[in-house]
Short mmCIF file of C-alpha atoms in Angstrom, two decimals:
data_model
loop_
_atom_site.label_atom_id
_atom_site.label_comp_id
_atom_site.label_asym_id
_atom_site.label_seq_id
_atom_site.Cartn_x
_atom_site.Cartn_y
_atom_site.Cartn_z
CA UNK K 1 -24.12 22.85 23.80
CA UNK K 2 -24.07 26.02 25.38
CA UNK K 3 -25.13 28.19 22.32
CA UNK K 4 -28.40 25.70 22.06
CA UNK K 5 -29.27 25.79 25.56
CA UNK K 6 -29.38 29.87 24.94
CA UNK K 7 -31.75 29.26 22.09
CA UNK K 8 -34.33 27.30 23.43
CA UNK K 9 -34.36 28.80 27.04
CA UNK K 10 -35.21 32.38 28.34
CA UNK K 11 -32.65 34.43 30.06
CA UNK K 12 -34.84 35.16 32.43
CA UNK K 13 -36.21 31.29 33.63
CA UNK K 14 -32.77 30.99 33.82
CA UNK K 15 -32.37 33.58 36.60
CA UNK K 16 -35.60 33.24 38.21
CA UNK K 17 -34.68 29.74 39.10
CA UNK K 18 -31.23 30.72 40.77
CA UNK K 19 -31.01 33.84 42.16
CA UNK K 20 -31.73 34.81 45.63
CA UNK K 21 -35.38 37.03 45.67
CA UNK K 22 -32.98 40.51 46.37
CA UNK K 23 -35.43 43.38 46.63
CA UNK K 24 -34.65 44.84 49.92
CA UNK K 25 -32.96 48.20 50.11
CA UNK K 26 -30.01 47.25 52.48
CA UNK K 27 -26.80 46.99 51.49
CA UNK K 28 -25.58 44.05 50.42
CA UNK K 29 -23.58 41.72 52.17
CA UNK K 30 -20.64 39.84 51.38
CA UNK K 31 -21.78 36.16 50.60
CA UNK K 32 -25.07 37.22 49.42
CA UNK K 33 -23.22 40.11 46.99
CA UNK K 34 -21.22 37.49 45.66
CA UNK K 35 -23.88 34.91 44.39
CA UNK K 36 -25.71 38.21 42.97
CA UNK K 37 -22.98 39.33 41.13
CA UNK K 38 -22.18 35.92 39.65
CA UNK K 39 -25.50 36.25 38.61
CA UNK K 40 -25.30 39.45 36.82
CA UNK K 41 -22.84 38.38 35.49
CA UNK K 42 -23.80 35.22 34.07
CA UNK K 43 -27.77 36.62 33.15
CA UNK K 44 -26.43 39.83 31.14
CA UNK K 45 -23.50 37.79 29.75
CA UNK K 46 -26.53 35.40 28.62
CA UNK K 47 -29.12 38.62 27.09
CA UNK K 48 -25.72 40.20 25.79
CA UNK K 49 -25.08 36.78 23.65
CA UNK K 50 -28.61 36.87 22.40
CA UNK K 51 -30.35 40.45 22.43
CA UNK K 52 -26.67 42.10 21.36
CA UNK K 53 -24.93 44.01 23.79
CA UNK K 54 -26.89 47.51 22.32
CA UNK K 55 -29.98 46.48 22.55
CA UNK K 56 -30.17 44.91 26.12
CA UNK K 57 -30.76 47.68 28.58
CA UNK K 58 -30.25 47.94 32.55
CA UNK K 59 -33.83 47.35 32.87
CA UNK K 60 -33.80 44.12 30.63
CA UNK K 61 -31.31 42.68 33.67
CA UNK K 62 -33.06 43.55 36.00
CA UNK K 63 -36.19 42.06 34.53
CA UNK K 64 -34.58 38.87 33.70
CA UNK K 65 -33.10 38.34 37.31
CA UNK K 66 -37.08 39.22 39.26
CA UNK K 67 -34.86 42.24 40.69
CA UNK K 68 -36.41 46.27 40.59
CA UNK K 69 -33.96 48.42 38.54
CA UNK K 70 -32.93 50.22 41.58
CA UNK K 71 -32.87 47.05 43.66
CA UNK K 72 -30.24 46.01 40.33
CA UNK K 73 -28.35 48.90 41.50
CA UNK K 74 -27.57 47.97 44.65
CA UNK K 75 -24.59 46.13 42.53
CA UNK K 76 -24.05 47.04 39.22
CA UNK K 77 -24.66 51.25 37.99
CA UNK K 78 -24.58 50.44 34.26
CA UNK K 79 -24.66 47.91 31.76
CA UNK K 80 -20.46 49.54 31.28
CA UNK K 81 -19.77 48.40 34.09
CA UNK K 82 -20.83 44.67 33.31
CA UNK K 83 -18.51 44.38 30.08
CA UNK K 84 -15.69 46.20 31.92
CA UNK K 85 -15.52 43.73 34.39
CA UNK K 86 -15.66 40.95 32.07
CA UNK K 87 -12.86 42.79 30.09
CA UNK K 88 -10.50 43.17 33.02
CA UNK K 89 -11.23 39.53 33.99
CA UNK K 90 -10.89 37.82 30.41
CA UNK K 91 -8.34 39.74 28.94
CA UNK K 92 -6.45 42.26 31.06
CA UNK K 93 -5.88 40.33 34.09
CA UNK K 94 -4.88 37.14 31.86
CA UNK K 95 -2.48 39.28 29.84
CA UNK K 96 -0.83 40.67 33.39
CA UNK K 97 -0.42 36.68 34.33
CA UNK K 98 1.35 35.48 30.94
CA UNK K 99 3.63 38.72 31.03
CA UNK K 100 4.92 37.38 34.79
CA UNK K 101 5.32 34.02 33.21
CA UNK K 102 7.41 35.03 29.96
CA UNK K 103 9.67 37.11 32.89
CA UNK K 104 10.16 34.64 34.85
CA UNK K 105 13.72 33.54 34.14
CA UNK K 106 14.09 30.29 36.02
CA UNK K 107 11.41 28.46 33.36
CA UNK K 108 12.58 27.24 30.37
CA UNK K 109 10.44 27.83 27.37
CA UNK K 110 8.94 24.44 27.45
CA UNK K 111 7.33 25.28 31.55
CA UNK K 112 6.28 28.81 30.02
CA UNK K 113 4.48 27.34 27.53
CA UNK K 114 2.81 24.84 30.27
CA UNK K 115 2.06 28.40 32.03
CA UNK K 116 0.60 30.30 30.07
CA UNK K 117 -1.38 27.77 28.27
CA UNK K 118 -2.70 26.40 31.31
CA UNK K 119 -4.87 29.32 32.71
CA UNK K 120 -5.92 30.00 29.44
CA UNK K 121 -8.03 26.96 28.62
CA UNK K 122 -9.06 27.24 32.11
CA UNK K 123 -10.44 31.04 31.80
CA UNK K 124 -11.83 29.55 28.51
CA UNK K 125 -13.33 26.45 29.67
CA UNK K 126 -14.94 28.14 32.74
CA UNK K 127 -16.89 30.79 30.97
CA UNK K 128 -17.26 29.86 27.61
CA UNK K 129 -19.93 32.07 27.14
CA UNK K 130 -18.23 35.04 28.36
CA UNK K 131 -15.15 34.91 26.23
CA UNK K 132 -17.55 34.05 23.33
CA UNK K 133 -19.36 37.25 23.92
CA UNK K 134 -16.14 39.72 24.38
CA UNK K 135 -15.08 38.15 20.68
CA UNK K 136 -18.99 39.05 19.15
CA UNK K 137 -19.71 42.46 20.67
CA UNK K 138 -16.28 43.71 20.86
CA UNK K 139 -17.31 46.42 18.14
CA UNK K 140 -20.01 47.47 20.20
CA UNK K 141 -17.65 48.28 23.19
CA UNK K 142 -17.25 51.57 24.31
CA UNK K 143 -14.28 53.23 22.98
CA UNK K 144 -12.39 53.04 25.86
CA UNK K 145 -13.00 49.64 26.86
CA UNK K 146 -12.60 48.55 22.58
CA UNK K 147 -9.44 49.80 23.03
CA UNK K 148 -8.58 48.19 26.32
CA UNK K 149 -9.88 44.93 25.00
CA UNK K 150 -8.05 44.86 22.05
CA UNK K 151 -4.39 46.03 23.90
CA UNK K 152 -5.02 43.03 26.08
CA UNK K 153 -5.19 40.67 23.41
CA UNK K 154 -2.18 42.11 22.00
CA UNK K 155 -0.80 41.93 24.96
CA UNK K 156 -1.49 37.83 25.15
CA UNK K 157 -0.65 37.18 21.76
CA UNK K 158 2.82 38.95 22.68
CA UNK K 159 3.36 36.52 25.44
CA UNK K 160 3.06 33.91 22.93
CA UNK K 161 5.35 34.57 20.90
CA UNK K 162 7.89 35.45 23.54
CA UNK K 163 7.93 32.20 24.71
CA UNK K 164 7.76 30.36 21.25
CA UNK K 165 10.59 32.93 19.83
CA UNK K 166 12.87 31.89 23.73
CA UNK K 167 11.93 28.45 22.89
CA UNK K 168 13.15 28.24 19.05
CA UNK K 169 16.42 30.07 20.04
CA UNK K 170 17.37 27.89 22.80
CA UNK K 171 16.58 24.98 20.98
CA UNK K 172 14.25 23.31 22.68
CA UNK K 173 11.37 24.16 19.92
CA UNK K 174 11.61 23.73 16.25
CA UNK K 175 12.46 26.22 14.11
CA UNK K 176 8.35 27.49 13.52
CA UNK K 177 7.83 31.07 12.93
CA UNK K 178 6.37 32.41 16.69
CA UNK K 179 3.73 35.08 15.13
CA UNK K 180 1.85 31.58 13.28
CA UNK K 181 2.78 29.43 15.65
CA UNK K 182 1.53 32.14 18.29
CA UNK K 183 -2.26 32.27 16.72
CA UNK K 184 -2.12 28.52 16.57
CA UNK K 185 -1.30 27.83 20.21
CA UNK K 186 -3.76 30.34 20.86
CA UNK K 187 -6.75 29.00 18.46
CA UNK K 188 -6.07 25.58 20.52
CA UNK K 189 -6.90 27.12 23.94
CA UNK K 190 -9.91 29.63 23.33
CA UNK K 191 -11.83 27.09 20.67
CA UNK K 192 -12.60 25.61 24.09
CA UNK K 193 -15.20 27.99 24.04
CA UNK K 194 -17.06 26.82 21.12
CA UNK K 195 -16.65 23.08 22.18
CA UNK K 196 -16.12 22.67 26.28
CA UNK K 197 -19.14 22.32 28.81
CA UNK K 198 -19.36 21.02 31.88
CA UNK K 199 -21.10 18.09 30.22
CA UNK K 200 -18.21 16.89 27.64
CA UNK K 201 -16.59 13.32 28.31
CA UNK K 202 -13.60 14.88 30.01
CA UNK K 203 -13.35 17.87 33.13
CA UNK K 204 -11.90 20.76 33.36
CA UNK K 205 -8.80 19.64 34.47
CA UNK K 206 -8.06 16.78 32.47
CA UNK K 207 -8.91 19.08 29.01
CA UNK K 208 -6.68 21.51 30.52
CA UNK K 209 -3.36 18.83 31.03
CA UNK K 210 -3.84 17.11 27.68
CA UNK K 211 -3.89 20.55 25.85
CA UNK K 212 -0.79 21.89 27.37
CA UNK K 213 0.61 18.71 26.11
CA UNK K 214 -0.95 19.21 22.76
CA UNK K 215 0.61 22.64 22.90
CA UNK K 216 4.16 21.45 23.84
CA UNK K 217 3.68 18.79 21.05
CA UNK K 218 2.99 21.44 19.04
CA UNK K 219 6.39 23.28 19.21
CA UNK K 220 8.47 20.46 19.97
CA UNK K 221 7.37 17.65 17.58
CA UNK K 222 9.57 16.19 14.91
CA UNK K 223 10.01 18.21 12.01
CA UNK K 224 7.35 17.26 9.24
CA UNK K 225 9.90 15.45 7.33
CA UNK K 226 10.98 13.30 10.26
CA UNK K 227 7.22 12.78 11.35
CA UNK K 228 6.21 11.52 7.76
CA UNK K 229 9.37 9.25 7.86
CA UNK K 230 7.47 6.97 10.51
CA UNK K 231 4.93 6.03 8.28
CA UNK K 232 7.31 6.21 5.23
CA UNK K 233 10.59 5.60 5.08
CA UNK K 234 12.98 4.12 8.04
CA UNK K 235 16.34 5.90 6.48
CA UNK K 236 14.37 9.34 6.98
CA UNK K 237 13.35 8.11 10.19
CA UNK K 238 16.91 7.60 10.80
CA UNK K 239 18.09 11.06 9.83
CA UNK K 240 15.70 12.35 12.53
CA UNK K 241 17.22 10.16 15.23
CA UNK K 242 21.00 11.39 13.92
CA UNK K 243 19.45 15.08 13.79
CA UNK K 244 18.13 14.46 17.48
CA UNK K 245 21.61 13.09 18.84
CA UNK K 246 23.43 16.14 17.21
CA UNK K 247 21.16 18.10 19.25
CA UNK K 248 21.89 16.25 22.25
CA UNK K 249 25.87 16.51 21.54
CA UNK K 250 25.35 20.44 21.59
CA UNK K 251 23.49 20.26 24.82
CA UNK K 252 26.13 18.32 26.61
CA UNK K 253 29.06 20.52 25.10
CA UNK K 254 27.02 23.54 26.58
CA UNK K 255 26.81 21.96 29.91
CA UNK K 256 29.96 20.96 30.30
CA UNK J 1 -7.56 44.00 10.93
CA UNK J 2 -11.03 43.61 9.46
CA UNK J 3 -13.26 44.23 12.66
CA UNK J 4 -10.94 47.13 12.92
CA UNK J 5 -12.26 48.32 9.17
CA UNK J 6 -15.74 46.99 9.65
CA UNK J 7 -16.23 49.67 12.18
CA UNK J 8 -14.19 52.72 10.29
CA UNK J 9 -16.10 52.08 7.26
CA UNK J 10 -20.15 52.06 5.80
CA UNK J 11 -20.66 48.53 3.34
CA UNK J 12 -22.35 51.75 1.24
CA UNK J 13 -18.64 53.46 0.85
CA UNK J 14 -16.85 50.16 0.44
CA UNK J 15 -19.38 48.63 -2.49
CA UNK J 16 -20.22 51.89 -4.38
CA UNK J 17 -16.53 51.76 -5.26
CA UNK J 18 -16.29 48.15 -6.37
CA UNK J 19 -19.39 47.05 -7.79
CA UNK J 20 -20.61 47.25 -10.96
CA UNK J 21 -23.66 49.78 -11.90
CA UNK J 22 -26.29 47.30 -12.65
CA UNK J 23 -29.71 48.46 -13.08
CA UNK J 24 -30.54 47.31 -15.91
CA UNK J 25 -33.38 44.49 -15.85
CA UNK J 26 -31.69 42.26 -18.55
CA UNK J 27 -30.53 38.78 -16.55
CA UNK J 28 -27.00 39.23 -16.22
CA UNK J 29 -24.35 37.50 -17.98
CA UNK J 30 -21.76 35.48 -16.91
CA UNK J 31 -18.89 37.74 -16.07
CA UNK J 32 -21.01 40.25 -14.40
CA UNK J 33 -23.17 38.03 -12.49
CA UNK J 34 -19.90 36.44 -10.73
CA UNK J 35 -18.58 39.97 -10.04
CA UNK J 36 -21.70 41.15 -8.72
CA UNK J 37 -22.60 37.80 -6.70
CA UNK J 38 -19.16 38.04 -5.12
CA UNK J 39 -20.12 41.56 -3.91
CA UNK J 40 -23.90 40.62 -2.71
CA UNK J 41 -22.06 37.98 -0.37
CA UNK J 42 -18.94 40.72 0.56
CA UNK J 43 -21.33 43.45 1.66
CA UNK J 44 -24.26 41.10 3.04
CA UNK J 45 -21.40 39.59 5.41
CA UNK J 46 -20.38 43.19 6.53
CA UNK J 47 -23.53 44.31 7.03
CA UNK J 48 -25.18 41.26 8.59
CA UNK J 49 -21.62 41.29 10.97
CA UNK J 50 -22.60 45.00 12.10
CA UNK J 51 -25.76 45.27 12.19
CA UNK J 52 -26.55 41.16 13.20
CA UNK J 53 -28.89 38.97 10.48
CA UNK J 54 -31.92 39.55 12.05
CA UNK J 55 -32.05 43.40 10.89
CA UNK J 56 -30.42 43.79 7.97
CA UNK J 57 -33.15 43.61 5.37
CA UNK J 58 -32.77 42.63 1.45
CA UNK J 59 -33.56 46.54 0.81
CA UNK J 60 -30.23 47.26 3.16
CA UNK J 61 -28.64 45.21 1.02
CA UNK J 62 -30.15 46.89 -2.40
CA UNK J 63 -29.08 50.48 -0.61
CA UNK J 64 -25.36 49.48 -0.03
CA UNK J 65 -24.67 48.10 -3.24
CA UNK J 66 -26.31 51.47 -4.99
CA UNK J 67 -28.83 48.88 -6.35
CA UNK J 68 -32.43 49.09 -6.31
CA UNK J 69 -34.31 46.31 -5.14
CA UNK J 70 -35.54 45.05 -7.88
CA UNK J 71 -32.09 44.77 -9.66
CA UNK J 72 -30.90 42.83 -6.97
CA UNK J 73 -33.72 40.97 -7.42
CA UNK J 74 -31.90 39.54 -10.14
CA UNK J 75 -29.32 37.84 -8.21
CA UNK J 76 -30.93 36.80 -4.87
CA UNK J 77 -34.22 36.33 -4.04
CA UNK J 78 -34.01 36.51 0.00
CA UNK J 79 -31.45 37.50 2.64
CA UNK J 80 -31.90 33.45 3.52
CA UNK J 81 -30.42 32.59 0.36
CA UNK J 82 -27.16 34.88 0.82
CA UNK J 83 -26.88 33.05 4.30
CA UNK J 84 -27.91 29.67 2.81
CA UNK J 85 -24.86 29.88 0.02
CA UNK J 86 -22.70 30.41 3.41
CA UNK J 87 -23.60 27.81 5.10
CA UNK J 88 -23.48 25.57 2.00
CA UNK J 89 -19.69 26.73 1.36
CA UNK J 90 -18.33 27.23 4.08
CA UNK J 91 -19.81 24.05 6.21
CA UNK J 92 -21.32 21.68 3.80
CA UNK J 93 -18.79 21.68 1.06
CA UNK J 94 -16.23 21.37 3.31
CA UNK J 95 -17.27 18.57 5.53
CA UNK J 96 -17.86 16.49 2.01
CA UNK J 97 -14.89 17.25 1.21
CA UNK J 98 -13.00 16.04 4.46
CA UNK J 99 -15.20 13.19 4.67
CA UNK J 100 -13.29 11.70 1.34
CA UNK J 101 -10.05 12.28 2.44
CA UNK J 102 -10.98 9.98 5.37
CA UNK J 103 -12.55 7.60 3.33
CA UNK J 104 -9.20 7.66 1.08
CA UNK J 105 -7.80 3.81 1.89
CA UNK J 106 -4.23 4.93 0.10
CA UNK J 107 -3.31 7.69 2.58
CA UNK J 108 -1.36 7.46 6.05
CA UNK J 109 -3.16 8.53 8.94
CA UNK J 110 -0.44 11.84 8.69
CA UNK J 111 -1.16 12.42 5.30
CA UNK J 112 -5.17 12.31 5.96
CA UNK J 113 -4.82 15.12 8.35
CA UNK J 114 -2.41 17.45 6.55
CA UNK J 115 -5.58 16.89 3.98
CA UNK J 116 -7.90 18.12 5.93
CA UNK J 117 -5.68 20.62 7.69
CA UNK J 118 -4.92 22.16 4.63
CA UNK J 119 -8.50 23.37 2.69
CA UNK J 120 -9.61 23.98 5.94
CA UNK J 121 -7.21 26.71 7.10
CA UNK J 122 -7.07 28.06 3.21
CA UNK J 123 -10.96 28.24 3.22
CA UNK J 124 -11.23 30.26 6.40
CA UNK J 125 -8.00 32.70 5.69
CA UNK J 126 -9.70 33.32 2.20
CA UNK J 127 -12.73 34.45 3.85
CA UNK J 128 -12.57 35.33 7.31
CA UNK J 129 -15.43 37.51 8.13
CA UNK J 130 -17.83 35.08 6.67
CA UNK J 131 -16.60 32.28 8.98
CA UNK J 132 -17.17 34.58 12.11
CA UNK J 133 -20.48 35.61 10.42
CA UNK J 134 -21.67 32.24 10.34
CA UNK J 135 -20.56 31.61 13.69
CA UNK J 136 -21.79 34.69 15.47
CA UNK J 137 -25.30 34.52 13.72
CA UNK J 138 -25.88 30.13 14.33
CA UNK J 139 -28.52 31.23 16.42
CA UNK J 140 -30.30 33.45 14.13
CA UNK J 141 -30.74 31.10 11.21
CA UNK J 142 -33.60 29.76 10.27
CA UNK J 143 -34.28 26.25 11.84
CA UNK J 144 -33.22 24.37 8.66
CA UNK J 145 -30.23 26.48 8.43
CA UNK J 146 -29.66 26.23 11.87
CA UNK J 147 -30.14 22.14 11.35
CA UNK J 148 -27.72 21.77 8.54
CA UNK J 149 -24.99 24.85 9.82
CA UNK J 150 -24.51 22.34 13.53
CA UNK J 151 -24.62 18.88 11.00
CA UNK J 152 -21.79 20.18 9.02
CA UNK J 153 -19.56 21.64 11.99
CA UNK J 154 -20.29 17.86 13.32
CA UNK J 155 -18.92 16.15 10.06
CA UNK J 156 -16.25 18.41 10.45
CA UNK J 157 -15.13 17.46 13.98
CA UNK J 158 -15.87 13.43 13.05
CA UNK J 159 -13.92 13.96 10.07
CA UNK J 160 -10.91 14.89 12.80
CA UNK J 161 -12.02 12.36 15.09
CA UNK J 162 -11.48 9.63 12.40
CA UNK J 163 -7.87 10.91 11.06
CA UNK J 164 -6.82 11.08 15.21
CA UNK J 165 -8.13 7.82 15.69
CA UNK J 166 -6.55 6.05 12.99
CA UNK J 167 -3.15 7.46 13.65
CA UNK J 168 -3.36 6.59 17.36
CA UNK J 169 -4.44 2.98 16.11
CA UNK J 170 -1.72 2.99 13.82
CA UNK J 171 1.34 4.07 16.15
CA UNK J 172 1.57 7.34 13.39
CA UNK J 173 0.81 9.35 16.26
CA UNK J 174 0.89 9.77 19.92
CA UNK J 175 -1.35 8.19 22.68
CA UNK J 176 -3.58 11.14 22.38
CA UNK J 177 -7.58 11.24 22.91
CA UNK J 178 -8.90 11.71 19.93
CA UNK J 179 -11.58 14.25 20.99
CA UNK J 180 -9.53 16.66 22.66
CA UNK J 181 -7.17 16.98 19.82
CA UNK J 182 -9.60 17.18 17.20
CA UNK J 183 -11.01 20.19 18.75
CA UNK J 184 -7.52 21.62 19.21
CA UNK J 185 -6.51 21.23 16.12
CA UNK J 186 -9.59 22.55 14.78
CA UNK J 187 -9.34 25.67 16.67
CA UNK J 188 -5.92 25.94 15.62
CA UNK J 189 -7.31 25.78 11.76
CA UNK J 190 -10.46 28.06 12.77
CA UNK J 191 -8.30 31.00 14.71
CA UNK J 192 -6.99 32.03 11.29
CA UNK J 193 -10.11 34.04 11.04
CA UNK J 194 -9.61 35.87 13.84
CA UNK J 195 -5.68 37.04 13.03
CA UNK J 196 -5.26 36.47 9.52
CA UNK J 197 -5.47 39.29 6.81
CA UNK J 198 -4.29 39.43 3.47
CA UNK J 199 -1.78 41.98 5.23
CA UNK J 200 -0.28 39.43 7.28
CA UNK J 201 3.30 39.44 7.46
CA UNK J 202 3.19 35.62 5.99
CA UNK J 203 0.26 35.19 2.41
CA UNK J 204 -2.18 32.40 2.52
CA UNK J 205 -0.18 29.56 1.12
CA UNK J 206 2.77 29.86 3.71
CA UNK J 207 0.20 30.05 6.51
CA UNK J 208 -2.11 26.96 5.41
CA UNK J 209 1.78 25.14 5.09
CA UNK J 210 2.68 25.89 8.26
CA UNK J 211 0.07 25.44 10.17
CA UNK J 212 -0.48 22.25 8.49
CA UNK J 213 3.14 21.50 9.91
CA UNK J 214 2.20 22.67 13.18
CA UNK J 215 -0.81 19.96 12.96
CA UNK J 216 1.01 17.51 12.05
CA UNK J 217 4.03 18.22 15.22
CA UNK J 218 0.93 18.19 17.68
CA UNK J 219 -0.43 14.87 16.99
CA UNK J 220 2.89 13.22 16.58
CA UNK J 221 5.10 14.95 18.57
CA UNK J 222 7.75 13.53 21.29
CA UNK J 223 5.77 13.34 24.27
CA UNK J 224 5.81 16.02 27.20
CA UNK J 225 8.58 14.28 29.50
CA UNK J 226 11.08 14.17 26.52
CA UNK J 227 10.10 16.98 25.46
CA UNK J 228 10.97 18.37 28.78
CA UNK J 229 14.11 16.43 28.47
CA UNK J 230 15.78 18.30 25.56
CA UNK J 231 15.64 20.99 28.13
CA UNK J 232 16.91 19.45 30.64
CA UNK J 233 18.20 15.71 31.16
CA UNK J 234 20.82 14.16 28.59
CA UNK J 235 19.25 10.61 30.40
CA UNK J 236 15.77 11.94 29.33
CA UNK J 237 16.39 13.02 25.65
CA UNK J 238 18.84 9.89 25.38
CA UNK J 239 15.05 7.82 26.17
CA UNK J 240 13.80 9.89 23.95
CA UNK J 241 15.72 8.14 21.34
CA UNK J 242 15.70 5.29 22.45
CA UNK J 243 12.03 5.07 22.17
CA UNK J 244 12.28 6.29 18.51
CA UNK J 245 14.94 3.38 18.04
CA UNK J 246 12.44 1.19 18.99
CA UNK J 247 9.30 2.30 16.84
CA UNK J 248 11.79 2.06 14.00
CA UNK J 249 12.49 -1.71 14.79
CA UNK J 250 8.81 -2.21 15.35
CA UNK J 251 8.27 -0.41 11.75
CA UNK J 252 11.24 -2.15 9.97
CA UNK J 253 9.69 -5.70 10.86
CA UNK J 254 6.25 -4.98 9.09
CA UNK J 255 7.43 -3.88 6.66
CA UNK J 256 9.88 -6.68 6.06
#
């Protein structure tokens, strides 16, 4: 597991192992930036989750990567800047994707849901750490970027519960109230973070599918009644078939 | 929200106001010890959330409540204790608990997991910061914390594993891997720390109901393509029942 890997090893053997020796002055160049930054990202993300985010300094990256400070600066001017990026790519840009989904007027709810459950668990099962480490030191962000953070969680939760609310009243869902059914969709996707690594039984993409169908389980399943009746009683499990073919009657009255 | 409040407010302000003056160095009784042990584990949580377990002393404690330390003395003897209560309610307790309800020979696979749905969501919407305590300060707890914290989460997740199992086995639920949905569901129980408050538009007992309903809809929900069918194929959601038709035969001759 991720969080006992960060235990028992040091940030910076970690680094020292993996990054590319980058104590020239020059400017960086593209390939090279990349790996570095990666690097940052994944080193500070890694003293952030253990030293706090207010008591790692600049220097204490720098140290853990073998870098100077001002060699550090060829590509990152403060520790800010490290958490802003990781808020714009965890939450902002995330929340800008799910609000194009919920637009999108040729899905039905049932393909939104697919949509914006799918690059969740993917952000989430990517970086676990980094999502983990937005949710512990978000009281320790900056102002600004506290407030950014939290608007863009808002902003996800809101595209949740567009699509469950589009889903109930079309009928494809059940009738579940979209602000609980919103959280629970959304505890399903990031509590990757606290149980996906690269070393669990299944990959990314196959956790990804089967939780998207999980999800569309979720809102679509037989009412509770209906889903006890299978291991109860077959005249219940008969008013859930009569319930389903009064649905389908509606839905070919509507289409014809 | 509470994070929200954690940050507006000192422990100091919130615990002068609620907890009893007690520095007198008779043992306390009853009443007052329960009053005064709920507070010890209210404002430890707050401050060990803000300030992280490491440094938050016993004396930080003391100076919150407006108790000096040797009245608090009186209640706990270490800051390891306050944590060690935690970890013995909120992990250890629960996963005994669970672990019967699996063990329970007289329940359906659906009933088992509305079981352990239910105390599960109820015991982390009752007491939300102390779940995210526990999970943000793992890594800080003393190694036989530590041992016992990641053994309980463990009996937790088998405790899922089991109930997913046996429904699969049993035809109670869908073809689903047990793993996968275990953790889903888990996160889906677990997220209510992170959105719930005692302001939420819904109070606990609706919640822990629905999402317990929610549960049950992702494990034994229609699967995706009829799902997908109610939105768009008659042909589709008419398979759709015909598959239920047939798991009602299949039911109706065992039981006959």
């Amino acid at each position: 597991m991720a969080v006992t890997e960060g235990k028992k090893r040091s940030a910076g053997a970690t680094a020292a192992k993996t990054v590319p020796a980058a104590k020239s002055r020059a400017e960086p160049s593209g390939r090279r930036r990349q790996l570095v930054d990666a690097e940052i990202y994944n080193v500070a993300t890694e003293l952030f989750s253990t030293k706090g985010y207010g008591s790692t300094s600049l220097q204490d990256i720098a140290d853990a990567m073998g870098l100077s400070r001002p060699a550090l600066y060829h590509y990152v001017r403060s520790k800010e800047d490290i958490i802003a990026k990781l808020v714009a790519e965890f939450a902002e840009s995330r929340a800008h994707e799910l609000a194009a989904v919920v637009a999108n007027a040729e899905l039905t709810a049932t393909e939104k849901l697919r949509r914006v459950v799918i690059p969740t668990v993917r952000n989430v099962a990517e970086h676990p750490q980094r999502f983990r480490l937005l949710d512990r030191c978000e009281n320790e962000l900056p102002e600004e970027l506290f407030k950014k953070h939290r608007a863009a969680k808002r902003a996800v939760r809101d595209a949740f519960v567009a699509v469950v609310t589009e889903g109930v009243a079309a009928g494809e869902f059940q009738p579940i109230d979209p602000s609980t059914t919103a959280f629970s969709l959304i505890g399903m996707c990031t509590w990757v973070a606290w149980w996906f690594t690269p070393s669990s039984p299944a990959d990314i993409e196959t956790t990804v599918r089967s939780i998207a169908d999980l999800a569309v389980n979720t809102v679509t399943g037989a009412p509770t009644t209906a889903s006890k009746a299978q291991a109860s009683s077959p005249v219940e499990a008969l008013q859930s078939i009569r319930r389903q073919v009064e649905a389908l009657e509606i839905q070919l009255s509507n289409t014809q």
